[in-house]
PDB file of C-alpha atoms in Angstrom:
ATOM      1  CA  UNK A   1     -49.210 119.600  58.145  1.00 81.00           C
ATOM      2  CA  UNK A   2     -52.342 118.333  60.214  1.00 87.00           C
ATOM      3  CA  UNK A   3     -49.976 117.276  63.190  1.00 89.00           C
ATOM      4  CA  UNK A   4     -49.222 120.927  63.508  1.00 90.00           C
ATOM      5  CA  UNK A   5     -52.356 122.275  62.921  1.00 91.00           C
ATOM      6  CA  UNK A   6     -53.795 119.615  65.361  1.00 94.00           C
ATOM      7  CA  UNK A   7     -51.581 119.917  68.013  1.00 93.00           C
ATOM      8  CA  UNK A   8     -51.245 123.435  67.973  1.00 93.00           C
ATOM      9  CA  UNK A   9     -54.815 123.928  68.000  1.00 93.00           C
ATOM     10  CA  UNK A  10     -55.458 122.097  70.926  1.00 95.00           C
ATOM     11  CA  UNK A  11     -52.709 124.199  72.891  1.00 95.00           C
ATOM     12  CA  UNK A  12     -54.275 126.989  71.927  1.00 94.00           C
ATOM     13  CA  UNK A  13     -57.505 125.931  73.260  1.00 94.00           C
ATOM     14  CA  UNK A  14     -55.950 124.714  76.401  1.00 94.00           C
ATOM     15  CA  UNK A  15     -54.550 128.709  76.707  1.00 93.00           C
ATOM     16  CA  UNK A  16     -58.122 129.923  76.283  1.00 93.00           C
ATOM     17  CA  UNK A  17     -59.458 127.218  78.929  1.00 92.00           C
ATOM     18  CA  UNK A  18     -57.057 127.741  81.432  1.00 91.00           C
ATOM     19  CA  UNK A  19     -57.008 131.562  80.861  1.00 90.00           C
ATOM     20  CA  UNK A  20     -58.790 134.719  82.479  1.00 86.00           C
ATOM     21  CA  UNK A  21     -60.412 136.995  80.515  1.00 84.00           C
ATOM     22  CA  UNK A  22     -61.460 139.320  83.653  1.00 83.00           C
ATOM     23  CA  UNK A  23     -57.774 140.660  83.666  1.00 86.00           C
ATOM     24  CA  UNK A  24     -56.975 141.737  80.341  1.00 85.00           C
ATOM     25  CA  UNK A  25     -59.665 140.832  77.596  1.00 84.00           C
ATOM     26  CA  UNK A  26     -57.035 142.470  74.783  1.00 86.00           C
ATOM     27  CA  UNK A  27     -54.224 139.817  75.877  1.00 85.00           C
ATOM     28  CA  UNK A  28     -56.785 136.542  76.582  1.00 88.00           C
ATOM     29  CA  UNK A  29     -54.598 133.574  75.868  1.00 86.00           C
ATOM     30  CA  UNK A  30     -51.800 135.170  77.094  1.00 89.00           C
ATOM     31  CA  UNK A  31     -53.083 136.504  80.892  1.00 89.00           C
ATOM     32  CA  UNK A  32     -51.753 133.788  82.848  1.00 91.00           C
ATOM     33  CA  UNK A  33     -48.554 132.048  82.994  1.00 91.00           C
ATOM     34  CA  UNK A  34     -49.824 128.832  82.167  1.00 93.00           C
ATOM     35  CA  UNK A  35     -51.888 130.446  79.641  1.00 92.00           C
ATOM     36  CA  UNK A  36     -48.897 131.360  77.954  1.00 93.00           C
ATOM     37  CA  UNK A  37     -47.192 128.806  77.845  1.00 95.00           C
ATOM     38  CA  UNK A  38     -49.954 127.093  75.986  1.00 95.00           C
ATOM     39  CA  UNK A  39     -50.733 129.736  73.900  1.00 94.00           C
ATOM     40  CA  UNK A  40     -47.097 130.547  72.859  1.00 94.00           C
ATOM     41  CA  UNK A  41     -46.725 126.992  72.024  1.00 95.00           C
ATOM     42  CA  UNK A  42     -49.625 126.501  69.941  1.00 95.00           C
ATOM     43  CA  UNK A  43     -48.588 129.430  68.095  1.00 93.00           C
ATOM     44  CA  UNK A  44     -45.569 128.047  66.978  1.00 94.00           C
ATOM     45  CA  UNK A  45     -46.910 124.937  65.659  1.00 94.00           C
ATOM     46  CA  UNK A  46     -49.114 126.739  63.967  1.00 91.00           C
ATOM     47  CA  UNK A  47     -45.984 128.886  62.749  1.00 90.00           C
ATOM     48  CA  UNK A  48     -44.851 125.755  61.370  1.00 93.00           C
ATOM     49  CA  UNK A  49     -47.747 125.134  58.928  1.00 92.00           C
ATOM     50  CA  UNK A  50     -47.198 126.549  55.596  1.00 92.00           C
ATOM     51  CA  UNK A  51     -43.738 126.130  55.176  1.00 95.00           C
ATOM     52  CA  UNK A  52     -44.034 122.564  56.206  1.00 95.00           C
ATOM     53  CA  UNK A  53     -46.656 122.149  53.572  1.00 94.00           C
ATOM     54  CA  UNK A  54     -44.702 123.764  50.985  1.00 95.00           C
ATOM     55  CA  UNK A  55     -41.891 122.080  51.483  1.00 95.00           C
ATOM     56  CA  UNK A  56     -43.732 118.681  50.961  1.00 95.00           C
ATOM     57  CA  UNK A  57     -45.763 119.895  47.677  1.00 96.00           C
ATOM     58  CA  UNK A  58     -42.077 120.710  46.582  1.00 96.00           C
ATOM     59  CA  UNK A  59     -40.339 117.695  47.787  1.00 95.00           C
ATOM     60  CA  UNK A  60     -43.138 115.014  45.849  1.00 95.00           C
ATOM     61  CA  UNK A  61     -42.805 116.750  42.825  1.00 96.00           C
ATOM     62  CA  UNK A  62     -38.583 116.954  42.869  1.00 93.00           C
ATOM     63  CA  UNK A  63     -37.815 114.735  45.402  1.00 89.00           C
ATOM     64  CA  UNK A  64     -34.762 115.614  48.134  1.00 90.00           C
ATOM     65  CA  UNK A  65     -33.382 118.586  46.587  1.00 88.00           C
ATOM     66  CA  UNK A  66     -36.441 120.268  46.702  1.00 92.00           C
ATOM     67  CA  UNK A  67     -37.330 119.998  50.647  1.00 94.00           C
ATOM     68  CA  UNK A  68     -35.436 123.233  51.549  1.00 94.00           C
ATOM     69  CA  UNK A  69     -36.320 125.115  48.858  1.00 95.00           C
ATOM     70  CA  UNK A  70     -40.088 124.531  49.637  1.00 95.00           C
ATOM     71  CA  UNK A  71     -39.966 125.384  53.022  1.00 96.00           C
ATOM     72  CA  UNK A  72     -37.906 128.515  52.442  1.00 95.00           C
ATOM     73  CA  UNK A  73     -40.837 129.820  50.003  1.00 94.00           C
ATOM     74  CA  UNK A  74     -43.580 128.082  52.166  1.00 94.00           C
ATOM     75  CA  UNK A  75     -41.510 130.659  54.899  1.00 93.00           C
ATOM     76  CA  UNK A  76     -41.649 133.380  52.515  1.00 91.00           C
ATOM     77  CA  UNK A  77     -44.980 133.431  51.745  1.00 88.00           C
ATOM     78  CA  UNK A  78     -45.949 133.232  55.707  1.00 88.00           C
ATOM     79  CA  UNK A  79     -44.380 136.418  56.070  1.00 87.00           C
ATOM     80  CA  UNK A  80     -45.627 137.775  53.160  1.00 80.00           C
ATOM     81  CA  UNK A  81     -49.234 137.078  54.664  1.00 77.00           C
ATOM     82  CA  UNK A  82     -50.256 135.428  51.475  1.00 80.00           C
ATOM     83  CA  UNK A  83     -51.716 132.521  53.685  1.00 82.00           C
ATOM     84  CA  UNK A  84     -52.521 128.834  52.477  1.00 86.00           C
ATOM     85  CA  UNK A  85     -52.474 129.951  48.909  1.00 85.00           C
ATOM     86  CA  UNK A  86     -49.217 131.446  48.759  1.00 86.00           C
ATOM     87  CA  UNK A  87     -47.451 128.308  50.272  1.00 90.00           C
ATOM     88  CA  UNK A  88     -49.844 126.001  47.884  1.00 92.00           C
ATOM     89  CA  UNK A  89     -48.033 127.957  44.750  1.00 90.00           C
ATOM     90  CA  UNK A  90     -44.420 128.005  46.995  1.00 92.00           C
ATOM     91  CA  UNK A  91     -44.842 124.551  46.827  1.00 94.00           C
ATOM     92  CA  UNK A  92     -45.787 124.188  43.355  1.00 95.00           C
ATOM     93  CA  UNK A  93     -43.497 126.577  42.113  1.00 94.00           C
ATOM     94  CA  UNK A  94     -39.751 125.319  44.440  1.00 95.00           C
ATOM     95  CA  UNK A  95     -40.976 121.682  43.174  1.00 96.00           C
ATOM     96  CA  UNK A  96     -41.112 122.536  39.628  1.00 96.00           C
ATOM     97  CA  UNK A  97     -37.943 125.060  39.851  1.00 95.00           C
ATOM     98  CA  UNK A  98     -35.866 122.756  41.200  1.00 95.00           C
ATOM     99  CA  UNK A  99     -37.138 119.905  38.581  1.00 95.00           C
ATOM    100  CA  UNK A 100     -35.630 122.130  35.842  1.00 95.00           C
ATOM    101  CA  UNK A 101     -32.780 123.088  38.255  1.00 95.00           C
ATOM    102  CA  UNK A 102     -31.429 119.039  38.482  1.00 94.00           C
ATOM    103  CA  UNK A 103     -32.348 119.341  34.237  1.00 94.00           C
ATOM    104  CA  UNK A 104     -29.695 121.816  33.879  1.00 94.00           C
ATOM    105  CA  UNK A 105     -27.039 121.070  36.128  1.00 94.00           C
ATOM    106  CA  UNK A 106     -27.221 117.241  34.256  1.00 92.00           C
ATOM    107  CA  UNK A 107     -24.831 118.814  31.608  1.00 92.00           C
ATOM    108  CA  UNK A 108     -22.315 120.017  34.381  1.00 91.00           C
ATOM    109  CA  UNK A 109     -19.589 117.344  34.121  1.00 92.00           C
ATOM    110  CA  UNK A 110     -19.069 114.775  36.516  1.00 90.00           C
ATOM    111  CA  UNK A 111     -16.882 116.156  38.757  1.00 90.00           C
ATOM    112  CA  UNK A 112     -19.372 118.193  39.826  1.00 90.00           C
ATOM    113  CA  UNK A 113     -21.761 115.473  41.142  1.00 90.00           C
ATOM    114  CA  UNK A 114     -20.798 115.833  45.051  1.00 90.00           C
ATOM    115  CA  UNK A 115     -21.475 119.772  44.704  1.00 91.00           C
ATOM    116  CA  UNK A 116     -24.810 119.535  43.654  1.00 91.00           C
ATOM    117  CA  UNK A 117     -26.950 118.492  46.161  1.00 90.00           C
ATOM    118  CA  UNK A 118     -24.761 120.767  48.852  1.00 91.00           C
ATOM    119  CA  UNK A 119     -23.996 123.232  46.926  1.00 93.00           C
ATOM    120  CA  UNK A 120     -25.690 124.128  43.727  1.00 93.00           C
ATOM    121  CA  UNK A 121     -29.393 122.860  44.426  1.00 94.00           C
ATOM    122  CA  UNK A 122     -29.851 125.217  47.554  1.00 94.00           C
ATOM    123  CA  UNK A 123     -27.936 127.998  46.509  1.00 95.00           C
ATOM    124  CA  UNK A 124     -29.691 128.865  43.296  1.00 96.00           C
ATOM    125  CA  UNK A 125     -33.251 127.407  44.604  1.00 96.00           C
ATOM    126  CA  UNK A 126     -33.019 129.248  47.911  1.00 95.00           C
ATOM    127  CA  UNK A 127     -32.038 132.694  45.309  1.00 96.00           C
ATOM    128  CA  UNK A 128     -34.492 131.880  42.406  1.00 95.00           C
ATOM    129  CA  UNK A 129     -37.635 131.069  44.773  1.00 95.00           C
ATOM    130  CA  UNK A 130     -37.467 134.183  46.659  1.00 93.00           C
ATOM    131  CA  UNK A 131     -37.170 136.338  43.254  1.00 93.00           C
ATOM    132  CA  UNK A 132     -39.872 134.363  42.170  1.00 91.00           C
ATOM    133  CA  UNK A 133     -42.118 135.002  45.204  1.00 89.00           C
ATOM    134  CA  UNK A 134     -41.469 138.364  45.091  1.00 87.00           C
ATOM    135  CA  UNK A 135     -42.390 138.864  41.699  1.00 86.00           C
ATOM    136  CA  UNK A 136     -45.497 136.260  42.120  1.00 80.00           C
ATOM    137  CA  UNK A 137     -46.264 137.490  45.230  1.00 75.00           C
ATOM    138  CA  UNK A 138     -46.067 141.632  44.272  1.00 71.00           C
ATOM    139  CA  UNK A 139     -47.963 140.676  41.043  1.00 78.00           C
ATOM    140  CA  UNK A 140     -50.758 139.179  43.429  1.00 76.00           C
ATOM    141  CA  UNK A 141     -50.838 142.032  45.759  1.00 71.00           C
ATOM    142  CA  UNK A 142     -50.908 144.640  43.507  1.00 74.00           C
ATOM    143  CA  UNK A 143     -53.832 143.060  41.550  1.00 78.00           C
ATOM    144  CA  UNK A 144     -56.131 142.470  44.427  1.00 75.00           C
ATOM    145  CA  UNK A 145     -55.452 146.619  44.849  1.00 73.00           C
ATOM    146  CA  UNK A 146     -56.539 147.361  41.397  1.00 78.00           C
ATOM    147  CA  UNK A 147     -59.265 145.154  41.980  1.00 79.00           C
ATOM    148  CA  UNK A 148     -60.089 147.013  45.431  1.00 77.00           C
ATOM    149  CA  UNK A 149     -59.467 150.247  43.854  1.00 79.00           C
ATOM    150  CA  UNK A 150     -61.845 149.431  40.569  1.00 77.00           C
ATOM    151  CA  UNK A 151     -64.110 147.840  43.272  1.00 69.00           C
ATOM    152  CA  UNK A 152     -64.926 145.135  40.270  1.00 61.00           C
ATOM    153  CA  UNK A 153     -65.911 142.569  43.224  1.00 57.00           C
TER     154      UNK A 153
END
C-alpha cells in the first residue's frame, strides 16, 4: 500500500506545484495541462489503495485464493466511502471467508480439484463478500445515523 500512497502523493503535490490557482481556484490541481496530468495520476494511485490493502490482509490470512476476493471487497468498500476501515474489515472478512470457503469445498471429490481455484474460489467469494459488505457495510451506516439522529456523541 505505501508505494501507492507514496507515489501518488508526490504526483499530487507535483499538480499543486506546477499548477495556477489564479485561473480557477475550484479546479487547482487540475488548471493546467501538466497539472493534470499529475494530478490525474496521483489520483489513481491513490485509487489503488484500499483494495490493494485488502486484498493483502485477505491473501496472508488464506493465501492465493483469497487475493481477488480481497481486492474486490477492498473495491467495494472504496465505493461505498467506508474509507481505511471498511477495507481493514474487507480484508479481514474475504481472508477469513475464503478460509472456510477451501474448508468446505475439501469434501468435494477429487475430480473437482482443477475447478477450484478457477472456478469455485472466485465465484462464491466474489458473491458472498459483496453480500457480506452490504450487509456489514448497511449495518454500519445505518448505525452511525441512529447515532447522528440520537446525537449520543
Amino acid at each position: 500500500m505505501l508505494p501507492f500512497v507514496i507515489g501518488g502523493g508526490i504526483l499530487i503535490a507535483l499538480a499543486f506545484l506546477f499548477d495556477d490557482y489564479t485561473i480557477d481556484p475550484s479546479n487547482f490541481g487540475k488548471n493546467t495541462p501538466l497539472a493534470a496530468f499529475f494530478k490525474t495520476t496521483g489520483d489513481t494511485a491513490f485509487g489503488f489503495m484500499l483494495p490493494i490493502l485488502a486484498g493483502y490482509i485477505s491473501m496472508s490470512i488464506s493465501d492465493h485464493p483469497g487475493v481477488a476476493v480481497g481486492f474486490v471487497g477492498g473495491a467495494l468498500a472504496s465505493q461505498g466511502n467506508s474509507g481505511f476501515l471498511g477495507a481493514l474489515v474487507a480484508g479481514f472478512a474475504a481472508g477469513y471467508l475464503m478460509k472456510g470457503l477451501r474448508k468446505l469445498f475439501d469434501y468435494l471429490p477429487d475430480t473437482f480439484e482443477g475447478l477450484k481455484p478457477v472456478l469455485l474460489y472466485p465465484f462464491f467469494g466474489l458473491l458472498l463478500i459483496h453480500l457480506l459488505l452490504l450487509l456489514i457495510l448497511r449495518l454500519q451506516m445505518h448505525l452511525i445515523q441512529w447515532v447522528v439522529q440520537v446525537k449520543l456523541f
